[in-house]
Amino acid sequence: NAGVMQNPRHLVRRRGQEARLRCSPMKGHSHVYWYRQLPEEGLKFMVYLQKENIIDESGMPKERFSAEFPKEGPSILRIQQVVRGDSAAYFCASSPTRLAEGRDTQYFGPGTRLTVL
Amino acid sequence: GENVEQHPSTLSVQEGDSAVIKCTYSDSASNYFPWYKQELGKGPQLIIDIRSNVGEKKDQRIAVTLNKTAKHFSLHITETQPEDSAVYFCAASKRGSYIPTFGRGTSLIVHP
């Protein structure tokens, strides 16, 4: 069973460009979570999605950031008009059920390291 | 919201020694406490977790203890090995959400 897949692993963008980060959850997992990790800091929750629905986006910046998890295909985290402060590692995690049910945990992908020049 | 403090930020030990990482949390409603290990260039991997209905849990060389009254929990690694070198994160979450709040991480270095 393949783990959580993320691509690209490294992404370089110039200020003002768009960044698109992809996440394919583990097989059988329909719940996806995105986190951001700044250097020497813990992971900060951004958004929780289930297929075709955003469940919790309390950690998402109000502007320039959006996320989707379509019926078919990977989850996408999209950052428009990137700025230097967006440089970070972005991790995706997945779980088979809602974490709120307390039966499962989440499994992380290897991350996408975004560098904004 | 929940606030998780983790100490120390860096821990250096000799191979074979024990290592202890401590975390405190602020929300008394938190009842699930996972620990993750993150190796260089990789995503965090769950290594052990504990729920609030138990005070201690062991898995080979790794153990976690929980003191709900004091709102702190600790990770204990015995007989450390160089491959234990990584960044360790504690986290706390609660029923109804279970999206964890992470500590800032501890960089563990095990010298051969």
mmCIF file of C-alpha atoms in Angstrom:
data_model
loop_
_atom_site.group_PDB
_atom_site.id
_atom_site.type_symbol
_atom_site.label_atom_id
_atom_site.label_comp_id
_atom_site.label_asym_id
_atom_site.label_seq_id
_atom_site.Cartn_x
_atom_site.Cartn_y
_atom_site.Cartn_z
ATOM 1 C CA ASN A 1 0.000 0.000 0.000
ATOM 2 C CA ALA A 2 1.695 3.162 -1.200
ATOM 3 C CA GLY A 3 1.915 5.965 1.287
ATOM 4 C CA VAL A 4 0.792 9.544 0.875
ATOM 5 C CA MET A 5 2.297 10.986 -2.298
ATOM 6 C CA GLN A 6 3.161 14.618 -2.793
ATOM 7 C CA ASN A 7 4.555 16.379 -5.817
ATOM 8 C CA PRO A 8 6.569 18.163 -6.666
ATOM 9 C CA ARG A 9 9.045 17.551 -3.837
ATOM 10 C CA HIS A 10 10.737 20.872 -4.512
ATOM 11 C CA LEU A 11 9.186 23.919 -6.160
ATOM 12 C CA VAL A 12 10.844 27.226 -6.943
ATOM 13 C CA ARG A 13 8.735 30.217 -7.855
ATOM 14 C CA ARG A 14 9.401 33.907 -8.358
ATOM 15 C CA ARG A 15 7.380 36.482 -6.470
ATOM 16 C CA GLY A 16 3.967 36.951 -8.075
ATOM 17 C CA GLN A 17 3.792 33.498 -9.670
ATOM 18 C CA GLU A 18 1.377 30.738 -8.740
ATOM 19 C CA ALA A 19 2.309 27.561 -6.878
ATOM 20 C CA ARG A 20 0.268 24.363 -7.181
ATOM 21 C CA LEU A 21 1.021 21.556 -4.751
ATOM 22 C CA ARG A 22 -0.488 18.101 -5.217
ATOM 23 C CA CYS A 23 -1.322 15.397 -2.726
ATOM 24 C CA SER A 24 -2.540 11.871 -3.380
ATOM 25 C CA PRO A 25 -3.788 10.249 -0.156
ATOM 26 C CA MET A 26 -3.187 6.679 0.819
ATOM 27 C CA LYS A 27 -5.430 4.173 -0.907
ATOM 28 C CA GLY A 28 -8.775 4.021 0.843
ATOM 29 C CA HIS A 29 -8.307 7.397 2.561
ATOM 30 C CA SER A 30 -10.850 10.079 1.746
ATOM 31 C CA HIS A 31 -9.775 12.702 4.305
ATOM 32 C CA VAL A 32 -6.898 15.058 3.532
ATOM 33 C CA TYR A 33 -5.158 17.651 5.706
ATOM 34 C CA TRP A 34 -2.645 20.316 4.684
ATOM 35 C CA TYR A 35 0.001 21.720 7.036
ATOM 36 C CA ARG A 36 2.725 24.325 6.674
ATOM 37 C CA GLN A 37 6.089 24.039 8.395
ATOM 38 C CA LEU A 38 8.379 27.021 8.737
ATOM 39 C CA PRO A 39 12.061 26.481 9.580
ATOM 40 C CA GLU A 40 12.572 25.305 13.189
ATOM 41 C CA GLU A 41 8.846 25.385 13.874
ATOM 42 C CA GLY A 42 6.152 22.799 14.261
ATOM 43 C CA LEU A 43 3.483 22.043 11.734
ATOM 44 C CA LYS A 44 0.639 24.513 11.476
ATOM 45 C CA PHE A 45 -2.742 23.216 10.355
ATOM 46 C CA MET A 46 -4.118 24.910 7.251
ATOM 47 C CA VAL A 47 -7.131 23.043 5.875
ATOM 48 C CA TYR A 48 -9.046 19.762 6.148
ATOM 49 C CA LEU A 49 -10.880 18.389 3.114
ATOM 50 C CA GLN A 50 -13.004 15.416 2.299
ATOM 51 C CA LYS A 51 -13.829 14.481 -1.263
ATOM 52 C CA GLU A 52 -15.356 17.579 -2.915
ATOM 53 C CA ASN A 53 -15.828 19.343 0.435
ATOM 54 C CA ILE A 54 -13.829 21.704 2.618
ATOM 55 C CA ILE A 55 -14.498 20.647 6.207
ATOM 56 C CA ASP A 56 -12.262 23.051 8.139
ATOM 57 C CA GLU A 57 -10.220 25.891 6.669
ATOM 58 C CA SER A 58 -9.584 27.741 9.911
ATOM 59 C CA GLY A 59 -5.825 27.715 9.348
ATOM 60 C CA MET A 60 -5.842 29.015 5.802
ATOM 61 C CA PRO A 61 -4.744 32.586 5.096
ATOM 62 C CA LYS A 62 -7.747 34.578 3.912
ATOM 63 C CA GLU A 63 -6.155 35.656 0.666
ATOM 64 C CA ARG A 64 -4.151 33.961 -2.105
ATOM 65 C CA PHE A 65 -4.510 30.432 -0.674
ATOM 66 C CA SER A 66 -7.089 27.879 -1.773
ATOM 67 C CA ALA A 67 -7.488 24.121 -1.622
ATOM 68 C CA GLU A 68 -9.592 21.513 -3.327
ATOM 69 C CA PHE A 69 -10.050 17.754 -3.282
ATOM 70 C CA PRO A 70 -12.038 16.795 -6.373
ATOM 71 C CA LYS A 71 -13.994 13.613 -6.845
ATOM 72 C CA GLU A 72 -11.256 12.327 -9.114
ATOM 73 C CA GLY A 73 -7.583 13.114 -8.780
ATOM 74 C CA PRO A 74 -5.315 14.513 -6.104
ATOM 75 C CA SER A 75 -5.915 17.275 -3.611
ATOM 76 C CA ILE A 76 -4.451 20.610 -4.721
ATOM 77 C CA LEU A 77 -3.147 23.426 -2.539
ATOM 78 C CA ARG A 78 -2.908 26.556 -4.637
ATOM 79 C CA ILE A 79 -1.023 29.702 -3.702
ATOM 80 C CA GLN A 80 -1.535 32.677 -5.954
ATOM 81 C CA GLN A 81 0.873 35.611 -6.295
ATOM 82 C CA VAL A 82 3.463 34.009 -4.026
ATOM 83 C CA VAL A 83 5.579 36.156 -1.713
ATOM 84 C CA ARG A 84 8.871 35.324 0.018
ATOM 85 C CA GLY A 85 7.028 34.630 3.260
ATOM 86 C CA ASP A 86 5.286 31.683 1.593
ATOM 87 C CA SER A 87 8.606 29.817 1.465
ATOM 88 C CA ALA A 88 8.102 26.759 3.655
ATOM 89 C CA ALA A 89 7.574 23.031 3.601
ATOM 90 C CA TYR A 90 3.974 22.053 2.920
ATOM 91 C CA PHE A 91 2.854 18.666 4.167
ATOM 92 C CA CYS A 92 -0.232 16.711 3.306
ATOM 93 C CA ALA A 93 -1.678 14.001 5.542
ATOM 94 C CA SER A 94 -4.561 11.596 5.058
ATOM 95 C CA SER A 95 -6.796 9.407 7.189
ATOM 96 C CA PRO A 96 -9.401 6.760 6.397
ATOM 97 C CA THR A 97 -12.089 8.297 8.604
ATOM 98 C CA ARG A 98 -12.808 11.636 10.245
ATOM 99 C CA LEU A 99 -10.212 12.158 12.938
ATOM 100 C CA ALA A 100 -12.991 13.420 15.193
ATOM 101 C CA GLU A 101 -14.196 9.835 15.530
ATOM 102 C CA GLY A 102 -10.987 9.106 17.414
ATOM 103 C CA ARG A 103 -10.326 5.710 15.889
ATOM 104 C CA ASP A 104 -7.628 6.636 13.408
ATOM 105 C CA THR A 105 -4.607 8.793 13.038
ATOM 106 C CA GLN A 106 -3.210 10.651 10.084
ATOM 107 C CA TYR A 107 -0.336 9.644 7.839
ATOM 108 C CA PHE A 108 1.955 12.280 6.373
ATOM 109 C CA GLY A 109 3.490 12.602 2.941
ATOM 110 C CA PRO A 110 7.118 13.625 2.303
ATOM 111 C CA GLY A 111 6.225 17.268 1.755
ATOM 112 C CA THR A 112 6.771 19.915 -0.912
ATOM 113 C CA ARG A 113 9.476 22.444 -0.207
ATOM 114 C CA LEU A 114 8.477 25.756 -1.752
ATOM 115 C CA THR A 115 11.104 28.422 -2.305
ATOM 116 C CA VAL A 116 10.029 31.858 -3.445
ATOM 117 C CA LEU A 117 12.796 33.920 -4.999
ATOM 118 C CA GLY B 1 -7.135 27.480 21.310
ATOM 119 C CA GLU B 2 -4.643 24.829 22.274
ATOM 120 C CA ASN B 3 -1.017 25.768 22.905
ATOM 121 C CA VAL B 4 1.680 23.083 23.048
ATOM 122 C CA GLU B 5 5.120 23.862 24.462
ATOM 123 C CA GLN B 6 7.995 21.447 23.829
ATOM 124 C CA HIS B 7 11.430 21.256 25.490
ATOM 125 C CA PRO B 8 14.284 21.057 24.871
ATOM 126 C CA SER B 9 14.651 22.373 21.340
ATOM 127 C CA THR B 10 17.911 20.450 20.932
ATOM 128 C CA LEU B 11 19.050 17.325 22.760
ATOM 129 C CA SER B 12 22.451 15.725 22.307
ATOM 130 C CA VAL B 13 23.177 12.301 23.851
ATOM 131 C CA GLN B 14 25.710 9.525 23.568
ATOM 132 C CA GLU B 15 24.686 6.237 21.996
ATOM 133 C CA GLY B 16 23.170 4.000 24.634
ATOM 134 C CA ASP B 17 21.990 6.853 26.856
ATOM 135 C CA SER B 18 18.340 7.689 27.450
ATOM 136 C CA ALA B 19 16.599 10.727 25.993
ATOM 137 C CA VAL B 20 13.573 12.514 27.425
ATOM 138 C CA ILE B 21 11.477 15.137 25.642
ATOM 139 C CA LYS B 22 8.790 17.017 27.534
ATOM 140 C CA CYS B 23 5.634 18.777 26.387
ATOM 141 C CA THR B 24 2.938 20.783 28.110
ATOM 142 C CA TYR B 25 -0.491 21.670 26.787
ATOM 143 C CA SER B 26 -3.044 24.291 27.739
ATOM 144 C CA ASP B 27 -6.480 22.894 26.805
ATOM 145 C CA SER B 28 -7.791 20.545 29.496
ATOM 146 C CA ALA B 29 -10.179 19.061 26.905
ATOM 147 C CA SER B 30 -7.264 17.561 24.953
ATOM 148 C CA ASN B 31 -7.292 13.801 25.238
ATOM 149 C CA TYR B 32 -5.102 12.426 22.440
ATOM 150 C CA PHE B 33 -1.326 12.906 22.361
ATOM 151 C CA PRO B 34 0.683 11.578 19.399
ATOM 152 C CA TRP B 35 4.432 11.785 18.914
ATOM 153 C CA TYR B 36 5.997 12.082 15.474
ATOM 154 C CA LYS B 37 9.539 11.500 14.237
ATOM 155 C CA GLN B 38 10.717 13.526 11.253
ATOM 156 C CA GLU B 39 13.906 12.524 9.506
ATOM 157 C CA LEU B 40 15.729 14.944 7.271
ATOM 158 C CA GLY B 41 13.839 15.584 4.045
ATOM 159 C CA LYS B 42 10.878 13.431 5.024
ATOM 160 C CA GLY B 43 7.412 13.878 6.443
ATOM 161 C CA PRO B 44 6.568 13.246 10.112
ATOM 162 C CA GLN B 45 5.878 9.634 11.000
ATOM 163 C CA LEU B 46 3.779 8.585 13.979
ATOM 164 C CA ILE B 47 5.902 6.610 16.452
ATOM 165 C CA ILE B 48 3.664 6.341 19.490
ATOM 166 C CA ASP B 49 0.505 7.889 20.873
ATOM 167 C CA ILE B 50 -1.399 7.931 24.133
ATOM 168 C CA ARG B 51 -4.987 8.664 25.061
ATOM 169 C CA SER B 52 -6.071 10.306 28.269
ATOM 170 C CA ASN B 53 -7.485 7.157 29.819
ATOM 171 C CA VAL B 54 -3.974 5.772 30.373
ATOM 172 C CA GLY B 55 -0.924 7.169 32.114
ATOM 173 C CA GLU B 56 1.845 5.326 30.301
ATOM 174 C CA LYS B 57 2.401 3.397 27.113
ATOM 175 C CA LYS B 58 5.468 1.481 25.939
ATOM 176 C CA ASP B 59 6.635 0.176 22.600
ATOM 177 C CA GLN B 60 10.056 -1.469 22.784
ATOM 178 C CA ARG B 61 12.587 1.324 23.467
ATOM 179 C CA ILE B 62 9.996 4.088 23.339
ATOM 180 C CA ALA B 63 7.580 5.087 26.090
ATOM 181 C CA VAL B 64 5.220 7.977 26.637
ATOM 182 C CA THR B 65 3.864 9.176 29.974
ATOM 183 C CA LEU B 66 0.905 11.471 30.569
ATOM 184 C CA ASN B 67 -0.006 13.566 33.602
ATOM 185 C CA LYS B 68 -3.447 15.037 32.939
ATOM 186 C CA THR B 69 -3.553 16.963 36.191
ATOM 187 C CA ALA B 70 -0.365 18.815 35.381
ATOM 188 C CA LYS B 71 -1.146 18.847 31.644
ATOM 189 C CA HIS B 72 2.187 17.491 30.558
ATOM 190 C CA PHE B 73 3.404 14.446 28.699
ATOM 191 C CA SER B 74 6.839 13.085 27.897
ATOM 192 C CA LEU B 75 8.603 10.866 25.395
ATOM 193 C CA HIS B 76 11.280 8.521 26.710
ATOM 194 C CA ILE B 77 13.748 6.754 24.422
ATOM 195 C CA THR B 78 16.054 4.220 26.055
ATOM 196 C CA GLU B 79 19.284 2.750 24.682
ATOM 197 C CA THR B 80 19.461 5.413 22.002
ATOM 198 C CA GLN B 81 20.998 4.573 18.639
ATOM 199 C CA PRO B 82 22.373 6.866 15.901
ATOM 200 C CA GLU B 83 19.321 6.095 13.766
ATOM 201 C CA ASP B 84 17.168 7.704 16.458
ATOM 202 C CA SER B 85 18.646 11.048 15.389
ATOM 203 C CA ALA B 86 15.762 13.118 14.007
ATOM 204 C CA VAL B 87 13.354 15.902 14.946
ATOM 205 C CA TYR B 88 10.605 14.758 17.308
ATOM 206 C CA PHE B 89 7.264 16.544 17.558
ATOM 207 C CA CYS B 90 4.662 16.193 20.244
ATOM 208 C CA ALA B 91 1.039 17.090 19.570
ATOM 209 C CA ALA B 92 -2.285 17.373 21.364
ATOM 210 C CA SER B 93 -5.841 17.107 20.092
ATOM 211 C CA LYS B 94 -9.336 16.579 21.450
ATOM 212 C CA ARG B 95 -12.514 14.697 20.792
ATOM 213 C CA GLY B 96 -14.665 16.325 18.161
ATOM 214 C CA SER B 97 -11.679 17.556 16.208
ATOM 215 C CA TYR B 98 -8.548 15.464 16.634
ATOM 216 C CA ILE B 99 -6.676 17.818 14.309
ATOM 217 C CA PRO B 100 -3.504 18.071 16.376
ATOM 218 C CA THR B 101 -1.691 21.147 17.604
ATOM 219 C CA PHE B 102 2.038 20.533 17.313
ATOM 220 C CA GLY B 103 4.945 21.548 19.482
ATOM 221 C CA ARG B 104 7.929 23.268 17.870
ATOM 222 C CA GLY B 105 10.012 20.121 17.776
ATOM 223 C CA THR B 106 13.130 18.701 19.433
ATOM 224 C CA SER B 107 16.209 17.942 17.389
ATOM 225 C CA LEU B 108 17.693 14.766 18.883
ATOM 226 C CA ILE B 109 21.311 13.997 18.037
ATOM 227 C CA VAL B 110 22.712 10.630 19.075
ATOM 228 C CA HIS B 111 26.508 10.489 18.918
ATOM 229 C CA PRO B 112 28.071 7.090 18.135
#
